């Protein structure tokens, strides 16, 4: 598996030659795996923030941490939406089988080592067994916008993005890109038929795609520190339930391109955390993640 990093590049006052030199120096640069999420979640777990904090928790459990996120009481999930594959049109790939057969020829973009895009791409190999993980090639950027710009420049060929609405925005922003496949469970697959050429539930040639879709579903969830008392925790959960039903709030979320899609209550989030903690922490995923992030 080949991988290198690329830093974000901005600033019109810098010459093209300087930007190119900076970019070349950044390739191969070490990137701390999922560092922002790690720091945020640890601060929440230790309760070092003022008041009773909550935060969006990334849907990944991939590294050794100083906290156990299954001990962090969930409030609920704002979003439970599939990931989707954005692919450059000039790759000449027309079917999902062609995509699998061409894996070693493609370069995948991520938001950084250990990011959601990095994790779910590795899992496409580990969960389905459709291709060896060492056939994957990555370019790691400092955020989604960097990867998006990299795709426009032709530095990367593909990127798995969550949610579907975000993936659609990435595809629409790059002239030569398309929303190629949505990784959706059978129950929700038809909801995305009009947005993409393929959806994973309709693909029979690759085993365990449904399980892959389930394990990689993008979940924007809210949690609290373990020691939050029962009464305020209950109040937070009740307030969350009312908030996601509020039409004005939901419309504001749509206006900000962050729609509330398929929300879930705290029990649903707790079940998801337990499932992913068990699967992500076991082989083969544990070994794949350790190798990729070391």
PDB file of C-alpha atoms in Angstrom:
ATOM      1  CA  UNK A   1       0.000   0.000   0.000  1.00  0.00           C
ATOM      2  CA  UNK A   2       1.542   3.276  -1.100  1.00  0.00           C
ATOM      3  CA  UNK A   3       0.724   6.508   0.656  1.00  0.00           C
ATOM      4  CA  UNK A   4       1.960  10.057   0.901  1.00  0.00           C
ATOM      5  CA  UNK A   5       0.675  13.300   2.353  1.00  0.00           C
ATOM      6  CA  UNK A   6      -0.153  16.599   0.758  1.00  0.00           C
ATOM      7  CA  UNK A   7      -0.656  19.844   2.649  1.00  0.00           C
ATOM      8  CA  UNK A   8      -3.381  22.369   1.883  1.00  0.00           C
ATOM      9  CA  UNK A   9      -2.193  25.036  -0.507  1.00  0.00           C
ATOM     10  CA  UNK A  10      -3.643  28.558  -0.357  1.00  0.00           C
ATOM     11  CA  UNK A  11      -2.510  32.152  -0.833  1.00  0.00           C
ATOM     12  CA  UNK A  12      -2.406  34.037  -4.140  1.00  0.00           C
ATOM     13  CA  UNK A  13       0.685  36.037  -3.115  1.00  0.00           C
ATOM     14  CA  UNK A  14       2.936  32.986  -3.241  1.00  0.00           C
ATOM     15  CA  UNK A  15       4.486  32.198  -6.580  1.00  0.00           C
ATOM     16  CA  UNK A  16       3.552  29.034  -8.425  1.00  0.00           C
ATOM     17  CA  UNK A  17       7.126  27.779  -8.088  1.00  0.00           C
ATOM     18  CA  UNK A  18       7.086  28.261  -4.313  1.00  0.00           C
ATOM     19  CA  UNK A  19       3.745  26.501  -4.026  1.00  0.00           C
ATOM     20  CA  UNK A  20       5.053  23.623  -6.117  1.00  0.00           C
ATOM     21  CA  UNK A  21       8.188  23.330  -3.961  1.00  0.00           C
ATOM     22  CA  UNK A  22       6.098  23.354  -0.799  1.00  0.00           C
ATOM     23  CA  UNK A  23       3.811  20.689  -2.223  1.00  0.00           C
ATOM     24  CA  UNK A  24       6.734  18.451  -3.204  1.00  0.00           C
ATOM     25  CA  UNK A  25       8.254  18.787   0.274  1.00  0.00           C
ATOM     26  CA  UNK A  26       4.949  17.819   1.873  1.00  0.00           C
ATOM     27  CA  UNK A  27       4.636  14.555  -0.038  1.00  0.00           C
ATOM     28  CA  UNK A  28       5.590  11.735   2.305  1.00  0.00           C
ATOM     29  CA  UNK A  29       5.215  13.973   5.358  1.00  0.00           C
ATOM     30  CA  UNK A  30       4.073  12.181   8.527  1.00  0.00           C
ATOM     31  CA  UNK A  31       0.483  12.906   9.544  1.00  0.00           C
ATOM     32  CA  UNK A  32      -0.840  12.188  13.038  1.00  0.00           C
ATOM     33  CA  UNK A  33      -3.715   9.698  12.663  1.00  0.00           C
ATOM     34  CA  UNK A  34      -7.113  11.305  13.274  1.00  0.00           C
ATOM     35  CA  UNK A  35      -5.518  13.794  15.678  1.00  0.00           C
ATOM     36  CA  UNK A  36      -8.323  16.412  15.890  1.00  0.00           C
ATOM     37  CA  UNK A  37     -10.924  13.761  16.713  1.00  0.00           C
ATOM     38  CA  UNK A  38      -8.606  12.146  19.264  1.00  0.00           C
ATOM     39  CA  UNK A  39      -7.973  15.418  21.098  1.00  0.00           C
ATOM     40  CA  UNK A  40     -11.641  16.425  21.075  1.00  0.00           C
ATOM     41  CA  UNK A  41     -12.919  13.069  22.270  1.00  0.00           C
ATOM     42  CA  UNK A  42     -10.308  12.852  25.034  1.00  0.00           C
ATOM     43  CA  UNK A  43     -11.270  16.309  26.295  1.00  0.00           C
ATOM     44  CA  UNK A  44     -14.922  15.260  26.382  1.00  0.00           C
ATOM     45  CA  UNK A  45     -14.126  11.954  28.077  1.00  0.00           C
ATOM     46  CA  UNK A  46     -12.171  13.656  30.857  1.00  0.00           C
ATOM     47  CA  UNK A  47     -14.823  16.353  31.251  1.00  0.00           C
ATOM     48  CA  UNK A  48     -12.215  19.098  31.064  1.00  0.00           C
ATOM     49  CA  UNK A  49     -14.563  21.418  29.195  1.00  0.00           C
ATOM     50  CA  UNK A  50     -16.763  23.819  31.148  1.00  0.00           C
ATOM     51  CA  UNK A  51     -20.340  22.788  31.864  1.00  0.00           C
ATOM     52  CA  UNK A  52     -21.644  19.524  30.409  1.00  0.00           C
ATOM     53  CA  UNK A  53     -20.056  19.314  26.964  1.00  0.00           C
ATOM     54  CA  UNK A  54     -21.120  17.317  23.972  1.00  0.00           C
ATOM     55  CA  UNK A  55     -19.519  16.953  20.569  1.00  0.00           C
ATOM     56  CA  UNK A  56     -19.870  15.259  17.236  1.00  0.00           C
ATOM     57  CA  UNK A  57     -18.052  11.935  17.352  1.00  0.00           C
ATOM     58  CA  UNK A  58     -16.533  10.547  14.133  1.00  0.00           C
ATOM     59  CA  UNK A  59     -17.826   7.102  13.152  1.00  0.00           C
ATOM     60  CA  UNK A  60     -14.485   5.384  13.582  1.00  0.00           C
ATOM     61  CA  UNK A  61     -12.766   3.458  16.347  1.00  0.00           C
ATOM     62  CA  UNK A  62      -9.409   2.724  14.875  1.00  0.00           C
ATOM     63  CA  UNK A  63      -6.568   3.597  17.225  1.00  0.00           C
ATOM     64  CA  UNK A  64      -5.409   2.969  20.782  1.00  0.00           C
ATOM     65  CA  UNK A  65      -6.774   5.852  22.851  1.00  0.00           C
ATOM     66  CA  UNK A  66      -6.785   7.013  26.452  1.00  0.00           C
ATOM     67  CA  UNK A  67     -10.575   6.742  26.525  1.00  0.00           C
ATOM     68  CA  UNK A  68     -13.244   4.158  25.769  1.00  0.00           C
ATOM     69  CA  UNK A  69     -15.940   5.785  23.666  1.00  0.00           C
ATOM     70  CA  UNK A  70     -18.417   3.052  24.541  1.00  0.00           C
ATOM     71  CA  UNK A  71     -18.319   4.499  28.085  1.00  0.00           C
ATOM     72  CA  UNK A  72     -19.382   7.941  26.831  1.00  0.00           C
ATOM     73  CA  UNK A  73     -23.189   8.212  27.139  1.00  0.00           C
ATOM     74  CA  UNK A  74     -24.718   9.052  23.751  1.00  0.00           C
ATOM     75  CA  UNK A  75     -27.352  11.736  23.245  1.00  0.00           C
ATOM     76  CA  UNK A  76     -28.339  10.914  19.691  1.00  0.00           C
ATOM     77  CA  UNK A  77     -27.331  11.090  16.035  1.00  0.00           C
ATOM     78  CA  UNK A  78     -28.058  14.051  13.777  1.00  0.00           C
ATOM     79  CA  UNK A  79     -27.154  12.105  10.664  1.00  0.00           C
ATOM     80  CA  UNK A  80     -27.028   8.449   9.667  1.00  0.00           C
ATOM     81  CA  UNK A  81     -26.314   8.522   5.960  1.00  0.00           C
ATOM     82  CA  UNK A  82     -24.362   6.323   3.528  1.00  0.00           C
ATOM     83  CA  UNK A  83     -20.908   7.025   2.196  1.00  0.00           C
ATOM     84  CA  UNK A  84     -20.557   7.460  -1.540  1.00  0.00           C
ATOM     85  CA  UNK A  85     -17.762   6.985  -4.044  1.00  0.00           C
ATOM     86  CA  UNK A  86     -16.773  10.009  -6.122  1.00  0.00           C
ATOM     87  CA  UNK A  87     -14.810   9.045  -9.224  1.00  0.00           C
ATOM     88  CA  UNK A  88     -13.166  11.026 -11.998  1.00  0.00           C
ATOM     89  CA  UNK A  89     -14.991  10.445 -15.275  1.00  0.00           C
ATOM     90  CA  UNK A  90     -11.784  10.252 -17.297  1.00  0.00           C
ATOM     91  CA  UNK A  91     -10.814   6.959 -15.624  1.00  0.00           C
ATOM     92  CA  UNK A  92     -12.992   5.229 -18.225  1.00  0.00           C
ATOM     93  CA  UNK A  93     -14.613   3.074 -15.533  1.00  0.00           C
ATOM     94  CA  UNK A  94     -18.251   2.304 -16.307  1.00  0.00           C
ATOM     95  CA  UNK A  95     -19.169  -0.564 -13.966  1.00  0.00           C
ATOM     96  CA  UNK A  96     -18.466  -1.416 -10.343  1.00  0.00           C
ATOM     97  CA  UNK A  97     -16.640  -4.580 -11.411  1.00  0.00           C
ATOM     98  CA  UNK A  98     -14.353  -2.441 -13.569  1.00  0.00           C
ATOM     99  CA  UNK A  99     -13.745  -0.241 -10.543  1.00  0.00           C
ATOM    100  CA  UNK A 100     -12.670  -3.252  -8.457  1.00  0.00           C
ATOM    101  CA  UNK A 101     -10.471  -4.573 -11.275  1.00  0.00           C
ATOM    102  CA  UNK A 102      -8.811  -1.142 -11.627  1.00  0.00           C
ATOM    103  CA  UNK A 103      -8.108  -0.554  -7.922  1.00  0.00           C
ATOM    104  CA  UNK A 104      -4.324  -0.751  -8.264  1.00  0.00           C
ATOM    105  CA  UNK A 105      -4.394   1.871 -11.043  1.00  0.00           C
ATOM    106  CA  UNK A 106      -6.382   4.409  -9.020  1.00  0.00           C
ATOM    107  CA  UNK A 107      -5.210   6.961  -6.472  1.00  0.00           C
ATOM    108  CA  UNK A 108      -7.578   7.641  -3.568  1.00  0.00           C
ATOM    109  CA  UNK A 109      -7.779  10.942  -1.745  1.00  0.00           C
ATOM    110  CA  UNK A 110      -8.391  11.319   2.002  1.00  0.00           C
ATOM    111  CA  UNK A 111      -8.671  14.121   4.571  1.00  0.00           C
ATOM    112  CA  UNK A 112      -5.556  12.749   6.288  1.00  0.00           C
ATOM    113  CA  UNK A 113      -4.132   9.542   7.750  1.00  0.00           C
ATOM    114  CA  UNK A 114      -6.754   7.912   9.959  1.00  0.00           C
ATOM    115  CA  UNK A 115      -9.536  10.100   8.591  1.00  0.00           C
ATOM    116  CA  UNK A 116     -12.982   8.808   7.664  1.00  0.00           C
ATOM    117  CA  UNK A 117     -12.125   8.594   3.948  1.00  0.00           C
ATOM    118  CA  UNK A 118      -8.913   6.684   4.706  1.00  0.00           C
ATOM    119  CA  UNK A 119     -10.671   4.296   7.093  1.00  0.00           C
ATOM    120  CA  UNK A 120     -13.646   3.397   4.907  1.00  0.00           C
ATOM    121  CA  UNK A 121     -11.460   2.839   1.840  1.00  0.00           C
ATOM    122  CA  UNK A 122      -9.293   0.375   3.763  1.00  0.00           C
ATOM    123  CA  UNK A 123     -12.476  -1.313   4.968  1.00  0.00           C
ATOM    124  CA  UNK A 124     -13.709  -1.834   1.406  1.00  0.00           C
ATOM    125  CA  UNK A 125     -10.841  -4.297   1.074  1.00  0.00           C
ATOM    126  CA  UNK A 126     -10.934  -5.766   4.589  1.00  0.00           C
ATOM    127  CA  UNK A 127     -14.701  -6.296   4.841  1.00  0.00           C
ATOM    128  CA  UNK A 128     -15.473  -7.492   1.311  1.00  0.00           C
ATOM    129  CA  UNK A 129     -12.204  -9.238   0.434  1.00  0.00           C
ATOM    130  CA  UNK A 130     -12.729  -8.057  -3.142  1.00  0.00           C
ATOM    131  CA  UNK A 131      -9.072  -7.003  -3.495  1.00  0.00           C
ATOM    132  CA  UNK A 132      -5.870  -7.002  -1.371  1.00  0.00           C
ATOM    133  CA  UNK A 133      -5.397  -3.917   0.779  1.00  0.00           C
ATOM    134  CA  UNK A 134      -1.838  -3.474  -0.529  1.00  0.00           C
ATOM    135  CA  UNK A 135      -3.258  -2.536  -3.933  1.00  0.00           C
ATOM    136  CA  UNK A 136      -4.575   0.748  -2.547  1.00  0.00           C
ATOM    137  CA  UNK A 137      -2.723   3.999  -3.245  1.00  0.00           C
ATOM    138  CA  UNK A 138      -3.478   7.113  -1.173  1.00  0.00           C
ATOM    139  CA  UNK A 139      -2.761  10.830  -1.211  1.00  0.00           C
ATOM    140  CA  UNK A 140      -3.517  12.382   2.190  1.00  0.00           C
ATOM    141  CA  UNK A 141      -4.644  16.013   2.252  1.00  0.00           C
ATOM    142  CA  UNK A 142      -5.297  18.386   5.134  1.00  0.00           C
ATOM    143  CA  UNK A 143      -9.085  18.217   4.926  1.00  0.00           C
ATOM    144  CA  UNK A 144     -11.833  17.521   2.401  1.00  0.00           C
ATOM    145  CA  UNK A 145     -11.356  20.795   0.530  1.00  0.00           C
ATOM    146  CA  UNK A 146      -7.735  19.897  -0.175  1.00  0.00           C
ATOM    147  CA  UNK A 147      -8.743  16.511  -1.561  1.00  0.00           C
ATOM    148  CA  UNK A 148     -11.487  18.141  -3.598  1.00  0.00           C
ATOM    149  CA  UNK A 149      -8.983  20.548  -5.146  1.00  0.00           C
ATOM    150  CA  UNK A 150      -6.582  17.658  -5.706  1.00  0.00           C
ATOM    151  CA  UNK A 151      -9.231  15.781  -7.657  1.00  0.00           C
ATOM    152  CA  UNK A 152      -9.873  18.845  -9.808  1.00  0.00           C
ATOM    153  CA  UNK A 153      -6.128  19.016 -10.569  1.00  0.00           C
ATOM    154  CA  UNK A 154      -6.022  15.319 -11.439  1.00  0.00           C
ATOM    155  CA  UNK A 155      -3.833  14.335  -8.460  1.00  0.00           C
ATOM    156  CA  UNK A 156      -6.384  11.750  -7.303  1.00  0.00           C
ATOM    157  CA  UNK A 157      -8.903   9.588  -9.141  1.00  0.00           C
ATOM    158  CA  UNK A 158     -11.350   8.654  -6.394  1.00  0.00           C
ATOM    159  CA  UNK A 159     -12.557   9.463  -2.907  1.00  0.00           C
ATOM    160  CA  UNK A 160     -15.146   7.859  -0.630  1.00  0.00           C
ATOM    161  CA  UNK A 161     -17.112  10.671   0.999  1.00  0.00           C
ATOM    162  CA  UNK A 162     -19.779  10.788   3.703  1.00  0.00           C
ATOM    163  CA  UNK A 163     -22.545  11.832   3.562  1.00  0.00           C
ATOM    164  CA  UNK A 164     -24.292  11.375   0.206  1.00  0.00           C
ATOM    165  CA  UNK A 165     -25.127  15.092   0.122  1.00  0.00           C
ATOM    166  CA  UNK A 166     -21.462  15.969   0.757  1.00  0.00           C
ATOM    167  CA  UNK A 167     -20.322  13.504  -1.906  1.00  0.00           C
ATOM    168  CA  UNK A 168     -22.769  15.039  -4.368  1.00  0.00           C
ATOM    169  CA  UNK A 169     -21.316  18.488  -3.645  1.00  0.00           C
ATOM    170  CA  UNK A 170     -17.773  17.232  -4.239  1.00  0.00           C
ATOM    171  CA  UNK A 171     -18.810  15.594  -7.512  1.00  0.00           C
ATOM    172  CA  UNK A 172     -20.681  18.702  -8.669  1.00  0.00           C
ATOM    173  CA  UNK A 173     -17.717  20.968  -7.879  1.00  0.00           C
ATOM    174  CA  UNK A 174     -15.303  19.027 -10.099  1.00  0.00           C
ATOM    175  CA  UNK A 175     -16.139  19.107 -13.809  1.00  0.00           C
ATOM    176  CA  UNK A 176     -14.589  15.722 -14.503  1.00  0.00           C
ATOM    177  CA  UNK A 177     -16.070  13.902 -11.472  1.00  0.00           C
ATOM    178  CA  UNK A 178     -19.211  11.856 -10.892  1.00  0.00           C
ATOM    179  CA  UNK A 179     -21.083  10.379  -7.932  1.00  0.00           C
ATOM    180  CA  UNK A 180     -20.342   6.806  -8.966  1.00  0.00           C
ATOM    181  CA  UNK A 181     -21.747   4.595  -6.196  1.00  0.00           C
ATOM    182  CA  UNK A 182     -23.709   4.995  -2.965  1.00  0.00           C
ATOM    183  CA  UNK A 183     -22.971   2.401  -0.267  1.00  0.00           C
ATOM    184  CA  UNK A 184     -26.455   1.876   1.092  1.00  0.00           C
ATOM    185  CA  UNK A 185     -28.335  -0.867   2.924  1.00  0.00           C
ATOM    186  CA  UNK A 186     -31.113  -2.681   1.024  1.00  0.00           C
ATOM    187  CA  UNK A 187     -33.791  -0.871   3.034  1.00  0.00           C
ATOM    188  CA  UNK A 188     -32.588   2.565   1.921  1.00  0.00           C
ATOM    189  CA  UNK A 189     -31.034   1.823  -1.464  1.00  0.00           C
ATOM    190  CA  UNK A 190     -33.886   3.042  -3.655  1.00  0.00           C
ATOM    191  CA  UNK A 191     -33.743   6.440  -1.938  1.00  0.00           C
ATOM    192  CA  UNK A 192     -30.456   7.134  -3.732  1.00  0.00           C
ATOM    193  CA  UNK A 193     -31.117   5.588  -7.144  1.00  0.00           C
ATOM    194  CA  UNK A 194     -31.593   8.952  -8.831  1.00  0.00           C
ATOM    195  CA  UNK A 195     -28.420  10.412  -7.365  1.00  0.00           C
ATOM    196  CA  UNK A 196     -25.901   7.880  -8.588  1.00  0.00           C
ATOM    197  CA  UNK A 197     -25.132   5.322 -11.256  1.00  0.00           C
ATOM    198  CA  UNK A 198     -24.868   2.448  -8.777  1.00  0.00           C
ATOM    199  CA  UNK A 199     -25.845   1.647  -5.219  1.00  0.00           C
ATOM    200  CA  UNK A 200     -24.177  -1.158  -3.352  1.00  0.00           C
ATOM    201  CA  UNK A 201     -27.293  -3.187  -2.547  1.00  0.00           C
ATOM    202  CA  UNK A 202     -27.818  -3.824  -6.258  1.00  0.00           C
ATOM    203  CA  UNK A 203     -24.300  -5.218  -6.765  1.00  0.00           C
ATOM    204  CA  UNK A 204     -24.187  -8.995  -6.390  1.00  0.00           C
ATOM    205  CA  UNK A 205     -20.650  -9.602  -7.641  1.00  0.00           C
ATOM    206  CA  UNK A 206     -18.874  -8.278  -4.509  1.00  0.00           C
ATOM    207  CA  UNK A 207     -19.564 -10.174  -1.252  1.00  0.00           C
ATOM    208  CA  UNK A 208     -20.521  -8.461   1.999  1.00  0.00           C
ATOM    209  CA  UNK A 209     -21.165  -5.032   0.470  1.00  0.00           C
ATOM    210  CA  UNK A 210     -24.296  -4.746   2.618  1.00  0.00           C
ATOM    211  CA  UNK A 211     -22.230  -5.336   5.764  1.00  0.00           C
ATOM    212  CA  UNK A 212     -19.664  -2.840   4.512  1.00  0.00           C
ATOM    213  CA  UNK A 213     -22.440  -0.276   4.010  1.00  0.00           C
ATOM    214  CA  UNK A 214     -23.694  -0.915   7.548  1.00  0.00           C
ATOM    215  CA  UNK A 215     -20.268  -0.647   9.187  1.00  0.00           C
ATOM    216  CA  UNK A 216     -19.269   2.494   7.299  1.00  0.00           C
ATOM    217  CA  UNK A 217     -22.537   4.415   7.487  1.00  0.00           C
ATOM    218  CA  UNK A 218     -21.633   8.032   8.226  1.00  0.00           C
ATOM    219  CA  UNK A 219     -22.968   8.918  11.671  1.00  0.00           C
ATOM    220  CA  UNK A 220     -22.741  12.394  13.158  1.00  0.00           C
ATOM    221  CA  UNK A 221     -23.398  11.542  16.790  1.00  0.00           C
ATOM    222  CA  UNK A 222     -23.389  13.446  20.069  1.00  0.00           C
ATOM    223  CA  UNK A 223     -21.901  12.096  23.300  1.00  0.00           C
ATOM    224  CA  UNK A 224     -21.065  13.333  26.811  1.00  0.00           C
ATOM    225  CA  UNK A 225     -18.416  12.511  29.450  1.00  0.00           C
ATOM    226  CA  UNK A 226     -19.010   9.263  31.380  1.00  0.00           C
ATOM    227  CA  UNK A 227     -19.703  10.979  34.718  1.00  0.00           C
ATOM    228  CA  UNK A 228     -22.621  13.189  33.568  1.00  0.00           C
ATOM    229  CA  UNK A 229     -25.435  12.729  36.145  1.00  0.00           C
ATOM    230  CA  UNK A 230     -28.635  10.970  35.103  1.00  0.00           C
ATOM    231  CA  UNK A 231     -30.911  14.010  35.347  1.00  0.00           C
ATOM    232  CA  UNK A 232     -28.997  16.397  33.043  1.00  0.00           C
ATOM    233  CA  UNK A 233     -28.233  13.504  30.679  1.00  0.00           C
ATOM    234  CA  UNK A 234     -31.953  12.768  30.403  1.00  0.00           C
ATOM    235  CA  UNK A 235     -32.628  16.464  29.804  1.00  0.00           C
ATOM    236  CA  UNK A 236     -30.049  16.550  27.005  1.00  0.00           C
ATOM    237  CA  UNK A 237     -31.559  13.494  25.344  1.00  0.00           C
ATOM    238  CA  UNK A 238     -35.079  14.910  25.555  1.00  0.00           C
ATOM    239  CA  UNK A 239     -33.932  18.258  24.171  1.00  0.00           C
ATOM    240  CA  UNK A 240     -32.149  16.508  21.306  1.00  0.00           C
ATOM    241  CA  UNK A 241     -35.278  14.513  20.423  1.00  0.00           C
ATOM    242  CA  UNK A 242     -37.316  17.718  20.253  1.00  0.00           C
ATOM    243  CA  UNK A 243     -34.645  19.577  18.305  1.00  0.00           C
ATOM    244  CA  UNK A 244     -34.419  17.098  15.434  1.00  0.00           C
ATOM    245  CA  UNK A 245     -38.214  17.252  15.045  1.00  0.00           C
ATOM    246  CA  UNK A 246     -38.241  21.050  14.867  1.00  0.00           C
ATOM    247  CA  UNK A 247     -39.064  22.058  11.285  1.00  0.00           C
ATOM    248  CA  UNK A 248     -37.322  25.435  11.514  1.00  0.00           C
ATOM    249  CA  UNK A 249     -34.118  23.799  12.738  1.00  0.00           C
ATOM    250  CA  UNK A 250     -34.269  21.132  10.038  1.00  0.00           C
ATOM    251  CA  UNK A 251     -34.761  23.772   7.352  1.00  0.00           C
ATOM    252  CA  UNK A 252     -31.825  25.781   8.684  1.00  0.00           C
ATOM    253  CA  UNK A 253     -29.704  22.622   8.494  1.00  0.00           C
ATOM    254  CA  UNK A 254     -30.740  22.154   4.857  1.00  0.00           C
ATOM    255  CA  UNK A 255     -29.951  25.801   4.086  1.00  0.00           C
ATOM    256  CA  UNK A 256     -26.466  25.278   5.533  1.00  0.00           C
ATOM    257  CA  UNK A 257     -25.948  22.151   3.389  1.00  0.00           C
ATOM    258  CA  UNK A 258     -25.985  19.960   6.507  1.00  0.00           C
ATOM    259  CA  UNK A 259     -29.407  18.269   6.289  1.00  0.00           C
ATOM    260  CA  UNK A 260     -30.712  16.165   9.172  1.00  0.00           C
ATOM    261  CA  UNK A 261     -30.991  12.750   7.516  1.00  0.00           C
ATOM    262  CA  UNK A 262     -32.169   9.562   9.183  1.00  0.00           C
ATOM    263  CA  UNK A 263     -31.524  10.765  12.774  1.00  0.00           C
ATOM    264  CA  UNK A 264     -31.299   8.259  15.618  1.00  0.00           C
ATOM    265  CA  UNK A 265     -31.929   8.260  19.356  1.00  0.00           C
ATOM    266  CA  UNK A 266     -29.363   7.497  22.039  1.00  0.00           C
ATOM    267  CA  UNK A 267     -30.214   3.789  22.119  1.00  0.00           C
ATOM    268  CA  UNK A 268     -29.482   3.482  18.401  1.00  0.00           C
ATOM    269  CA  UNK A 269     -26.160   5.280  18.835  1.00  0.00           C
ATOM    270  CA  UNK A 270     -25.173   3.075  21.780  1.00  0.00           C
ATOM    271  CA  UNK A 271     -25.869  -0.066  19.752  1.00  0.00           C
ATOM    272  CA  UNK A 272     -23.832   1.266  16.830  1.00  0.00           C
ATOM    273  CA  UNK A 273     -20.888   2.117  19.086  1.00  0.00           C
ATOM    274  CA  UNK A 274     -20.874  -1.349  20.627  1.00  0.00           C
ATOM    275  CA  UNK A 275     -21.023  -3.036  17.220  1.00  0.00           C
ATOM    276  CA  UNK A 276     -18.235  -0.951  15.738  1.00  0.00           C
ATOM    277  CA  UNK A 277     -16.021  -1.161  18.803  1.00  0.00           C
ATOM    278  CA  UNK A 278     -16.182  -4.949  18.603  1.00  0.00           C
ATOM    279  CA  UNK A 279     -15.687  -5.237  14.839  1.00  0.00           C
ATOM    280  CA  UNK A 280     -13.098  -2.465  14.418  1.00  0.00           C
ATOM    281  CA  UNK A 281     -11.082  -3.791  17.346  1.00  0.00           C
ATOM    282  CA  UNK A 282     -10.950  -7.357  15.995  1.00  0.00           C
ATOM    283  CA  UNK A 283      -9.165  -8.963  13.081  1.00  0.00           C
ATOM    284  CA  UNK A 284      -8.918  -8.373  10.211  1.00  0.00           C
ATOM    285  CA  UNK A 285      -9.740  -4.683  10.682  1.00  0.00           C
ATOM    286  CA  UNK A 286      -7.512  -4.122  13.710  1.00  0.00           C
ATOM    287  CA  UNK A 287      -4.447  -5.371  11.842  1.00  0.00           C
ATOM    288  CA  UNK A 288      -5.293  -3.399   8.705  1.00  0.00           C
ATOM    289  CA  UNK A 289      -5.699  -0.173  10.678  1.00  0.00           C
ATOM    290  CA  UNK A 290      -2.534  -0.704  12.736  1.00  0.00           C
ATOM    291  CA  UNK A 291      -0.485  -1.299   9.591  1.00  0.00           C
ATOM    292  CA  UNK A 292      -1.932   1.702   7.773  1.00  0.00           C
ATOM    293  CA  UNK A 293      -1.692   4.188  10.629  1.00  0.00           C
ATOM    294  CA  UNK A 294       1.704   3.184  12.036  1.00  0.00           C
TER     295      UNK A 294
END
